[in-house]
Amino acid sequence: MTHRQPLAPEAAREAAPEAAREAVRGGPPRSAESPGERRARVGWLAGAGAVLLLGLALPALVPAAAAALLGGALYTALLHTVLMAAAPRLGPWTAAGTALAASWAVELFQASGLPADLGEHSRFSRLLLGTTFDLPDLLGYAIGAAAVLAVHRALRGRARRRDRGQGYERGRGRERRPARRFDAPEVK
């Protein structure tokens, strides 16, 4: 019977199968961001910029009552777009719900009076958190979440239809399915 010498650590690593190496490293290597995710991030960041510009321009162009609702709606839409830029794999409902919950949390936090105190010392705090609780803002946030959810779902549906159209044949009034291939019957 022959005895084997233990392999040096470098040789053991080279000889280990990939699965064992992944277990040692703590799981599979992180893959780079896909081109689709990168495009989604850029698109959502562009959307956030557009919402921010609308938030700066539109309230001055509409009546005061509408401006308050519009401001709240755009605040929630901005949160949604920034959230999607940070995590493009989130679903529309999750992103809209999270943006709405965060908006409502900030508004309810204003009822404590602390944001007003912070706003006296920081313009950024005043812009981010606001200063005073206003019940109609809660409605504005809900309108914004519903609007951005509708836009998000429409964009996602459009992207899916575009992706499905590549490599698939169209059926009349039916769901698209992969193109059928003709296979000749086997001859015996």
Tab-separated table of C-alpha atoms in Angstrom:
chain	number	residue	atom	x	y	z
A	1	MET	CA	0.000	0.000	0.000
A	2	THR	CA	1.369	3.362	-0.944
A	3	HIS	CA	0.871	6.496	1.036
A	4	ARG	CA	0.143	9.731	-0.728
A	5	GLN	CA	1.714	12.953	0.277
A	6	PRO	CA	-0.837	15.690	1.035
A	7	LEU	CA	-1.054	18.281	-1.690
A	8	ALA	CA	0.313	21.739	-1.117
A	9	PRO	CA	-2.437	24.347	-0.628
A	10	GLU	CA	-1.900	25.771	-4.127
A	11	ALA	CA	-2.061	22.343	-5.750
A	12	ALA	CA	-5.126	21.422	-3.697
A	13	ARG	CA	-6.918	24.520	-4.882
A	14	GLU	CA	-6.068	23.746	-8.481
A	15	ALA	CA	-7.182	20.142	-8.099
A	16	ALA	CA	-10.441	20.962	-6.308
A	17	PRO	CA	-13.543	20.998	-8.466
A	18	GLU	CA	-15.232	24.342	-9.072
A	19	ALA	CA	-18.095	23.517	-6.702
A	20	ALA	CA	-15.683	22.952	-3.839
A	21	ARG	CA	-13.921	26.225	-4.577
A	22	GLU	CA	-17.241	28.045	-4.536
A	23	ALA	CA	-18.060	26.531	-1.143
A	24	VAL	CA	-14.710	27.682	0.241
A	25	ARG	CA	-15.224	31.214	-1.110
A	26	GLY	CA	-18.719	31.427	0.285
A	27	GLY	CA	-20.766	30.795	-2.819
A	28	PRO	CA	-20.581	31.378	-6.541
A	29	PRO	CA	-18.700	34.408	-7.779
A	30	ARG	CA	-20.763	37.507	-8.249
A	31	SER	CA	-21.589	38.028	-11.853
A	32	ALA	CA	-21.180	41.371	-13.457
A	33	GLU	CA	-24.246	43.469	-14.031
A	34	SER	CA	-26.053	42.437	-17.200
A	35	PRO	CA	-26.418	44.938	-20.045
A	36	GLY	CA	-30.183	44.928	-19.474
A	37	GLU	CA	-29.750	45.899	-15.822
A	38	ARG	CA	-27.314	48.616	-16.789
A	39	ARG	CA	-29.781	50.028	-19.338
A	40	ALA	CA	-32.544	49.837	-16.727
A	41	ARG	CA	-30.447	51.758	-14.191
A	42	VAL	CA	-29.648	54.459	-16.718
A	43	GLY	CA	-33.296	54.675	-17.746
A	44	TRP	CA	-34.518	54.940	-14.148
A	45	LEU	CA	-31.882	57.586	-13.349
A	46	ALA	CA	-33.009	59.564	-16.396
A	47	GLY	CA	-36.586	59.156	-15.163
A	48	ALA	CA	-35.554	60.437	-11.732
A	49	GLY	CA	-33.977	63.488	-13.372
A	50	ALA	CA	-37.144	64.138	-15.359
A	51	VAL	CA	-39.328	63.807	-12.247
A	52	LEU	CA	-37.016	66.169	-10.373
A	53	LEU	CA	-37.251	68.760	-13.165
A	54	LEU	CA	-41.042	68.408	-13.239
A	55	GLY	CA	-41.114	68.853	-9.469
A	56	LEU	CA	-39.205	72.110	-9.769
A	57	ALA	CA	-41.164	73.533	-12.707
A	58	LEU	CA	-44.782	72.328	-12.533
A	59	PRO	CA	-45.867	73.547	-9.070
A	60	ALA	CA	-45.291	77.135	-10.195
A	61	LEU	CA	-47.523	76.603	-13.236
A	62	VAL	CA	-50.608	75.131	-11.546
A	63	PRO	CA	-53.028	76.435	-8.875
A	64	ALA	CA	-51.897	76.128	-5.241
A	65	ALA	CA	-54.310	73.289	-4.330
A	66	ALA	CA	-53.181	71.241	-7.324
A	67	ALA	CA	-49.537	72.088	-6.634
A	68	ALA	CA	-49.734	70.498	-3.178
A	69	LEU	CA	-51.102	67.223	-4.571
A	70	LEU	CA	-48.708	67.353	-7.509
A	71	GLY	CA	-45.745	67.921	-5.212
A	72	GLY	CA	-46.641	64.890	-3.130
A	73	ALA	CA	-47.213	62.752	-6.211
A	74	LEU	CA	-43.868	63.762	-7.679
A	75	TYR	CA	-42.099	63.130	-4.351
A	76	THR	CA	-43.334	59.533	-4.373
A	77	ALA	CA	-42.529	59.161	-8.082
A	78	LEU	CA	-38.980	60.374	-7.406
A	79	LEU	CA	-38.565	57.840	-4.597
A	80	HIS	CA	-39.848	55.109	-6.911
A	81	THR	CA	-37.431	55.970	-9.735
A	82	VAL	CA	-34.436	56.234	-7.396
A	83	LEU	CA	-35.384	52.911	-5.812
A	84	MET	CA	-35.613	51.262	-9.236
A	85	ALA	CA	-32.240	52.712	-10.254
A	86	ALA	CA	-30.730	51.196	-7.105
A	87	ALA	CA	-32.469	47.820	-7.528
A	88	PRO	CA	-33.709	47.313	-11.114
A	89	ARG	CA	-34.938	43.772	-10.411
A	90	LEU	CA	-37.688	45.002	-8.081
A	91	GLY	CA	-41.206	44.437	-9.237
A	92	PRO	CA	-43.537	47.362	-9.947
A	93	TRP	CA	-45.800	46.660	-6.960
A	94	THR	CA	-42.883	46.314	-4.558
A	95	ALA	CA	-41.244	49.524	-5.733
A	96	ALA	CA	-44.478	51.532	-5.686
A	97	GLY	CA	-45.479	50.169	-2.275
A	98	THR	CA	-42.061	50.919	-0.815
A	99	ALA	CA	-42.056	54.450	-2.232
A	100	LEU	CA	-45.568	55.064	-0.877
A	101	ALA	CA	-44.697	53.680	2.560
A	102	ALA	CA	-41.566	55.845	2.735
A	103	SER	CA	-43.530	58.933	1.670
A	104	TRP	CA	-46.199	58.321	4.277
A	105	ALA	CA	-43.536	57.653	6.925
A	106	VAL	CA	-41.867	61.009	6.203
A	107	GLU	CA	-45.224	62.787	6.325
A	108	LEU	CA	-46.165	61.159	9.624
A	109	PHE	CA	-42.691	61.982	10.965
A	110	GLN	CA	-43.473	65.644	10.256
A	111	ALA	CA	-46.282	65.442	12.831
A	112	SER	CA	-43.600	65.035	15.524
A	113	GLY	CA	-42.234	68.534	14.860
A	114	LEU	CA	-38.650	67.307	14.614
A	115	PRO	CA	-38.358	67.895	10.836
A	116	ALA	CA	-39.406	71.530	11.386
A	117	ASP	CA	-36.595	71.947	13.920
A	118	LEU	CA	-34.113	70.286	11.573
A	119	GLY	CA	-35.352	72.432	8.685
A	120	GLU	CA	-34.422	75.616	10.552
A	121	HIS	CA	-30.772	74.564	10.454
A	122	SER	CA	-30.554	72.705	7.150
A	123	ARG	CA	-32.019	73.540	3.774
A	124	PHE	CA	-31.330	69.947	2.619
A	125	SER	CA	-33.347	68.600	5.556
A	126	ARG	CA	-36.183	70.984	4.718
A	127	LEU	CA	-36.205	69.746	1.080
A	128	LEU	CA	-35.903	66.073	1.967
A	129	LEU	CA	-38.226	65.837	4.981
A	130	GLY	CA	-40.436	68.892	4.664
A	131	THR	CA	-41.424	70.805	7.766
A	132	THR	CA	-45.130	70.452	8.572
A	133	PHE	CA	-47.665	67.655	8.530
A	134	ASP	CA	-50.416	68.119	5.943
A	135	LEU	CA	-53.128	65.463	5.685
A	136	PRO	CA	-53.869	66.052	1.954
A	137	ASP	CA	-50.240	65.183	1.185
A	138	LEU	CA	-51.050	61.567	2.043
A	139	LEU	CA	-53.519	61.571	-0.864
A	140	GLY	CA	-50.915	63.140	-3.153
A	141	TYR	CA	-48.468	60.382	-2.293
A	142	ALA	CA	-51.065	57.723	-3.077
A	143	ILE	CA	-51.828	59.386	-6.425
A	144	GLY	CA	-48.116	59.461	-7.218
A	145	ALA	CA	-47.660	55.809	-6.306
A	146	ALA	CA	-50.622	54.806	-8.480
A	147	ALA	CA	-49.378	56.879	-11.412
A	148	VAL	CA	-45.803	55.622	-11.254
A	149	LEU	CA	-47.054	52.045	-10.815
A	150	ALA	CA	-49.136	52.385	-13.985
A	151	VAL	CA	-46.178	53.811	-15.929
A	152	HIS	CA	-43.811	51.147	-14.577
A	153	ARG	CA	-46.179	48.311	-15.482
A	154	ALA	CA	-46.723	49.767	-18.956
A	155	LEU	CA	-42.974	50.060	-19.550
A	156	ARG	CA	-42.385	46.528	-18.265
A	157	GLY	CA	-45.172	45.135	-20.470
A	158	ARG	CA	-43.751	46.953	-23.482
A	159	ALA	CA	-40.279	45.550	-22.793
A	160	ARG	CA	-41.660	42.028	-22.400
A	161	ARG	CA	-43.582	42.272	-25.656
A	162	ARG	CA	-40.447	43.500	-27.402
A	163	ASP	CA	-38.353	40.689	-25.909
A	164	ARG	CA	-40.970	38.064	-26.724
A	165	GLY	CA	-41.065	39.206	-30.325
A	166	GLN	CA	-37.434	38.236	-30.841
A	167	GLY	CA	-37.131	34.627	-31.924
A	168	TYR	CA	-40.802	33.833	-31.599
A	169	GLU	CA	-43.523	33.601	-34.181
A	170	ARG	CA	-46.735	35.475	-33.757
A	171	GLY	CA	-49.953	33.629	-33.270
A	172	ARG	CA	-53.294	35.148	-34.139
A	173	GLY	CA	-54.975	36.098	-30.894
A	174	ARG	CA	-52.914	33.506	-29.055
A	175	GLU	CA	-49.951	33.764	-26.796
A	176	ARG	CA	-46.689	33.683	-28.676
A	177	ARG	CA	-44.764	30.447	-28.595
A	178	PRO	CA	-41.447	29.294	-30.001
A	179	ALA	CA	-41.368	28.750	-33.731
A	180	ARG	CA	-41.991	25.107	-34.608
A	181	ARG	CA	-39.323	23.188	-36.380
A	182	PHE	CA	-40.060	20.598	-38.988
A	183	ASP	CA	-38.645	17.233	-38.048
A	184	ALA	CA	-38.902	14.546	-40.665
A	185	PRO	CA	-40.282	11.249	-39.372
A	186	GLU	CA	-37.724	8.630	-38.622
A	187	VAL	CA	-37.343	6.086	-41.427
A	188	LYS	CA	-36.821	2.477	-40.386
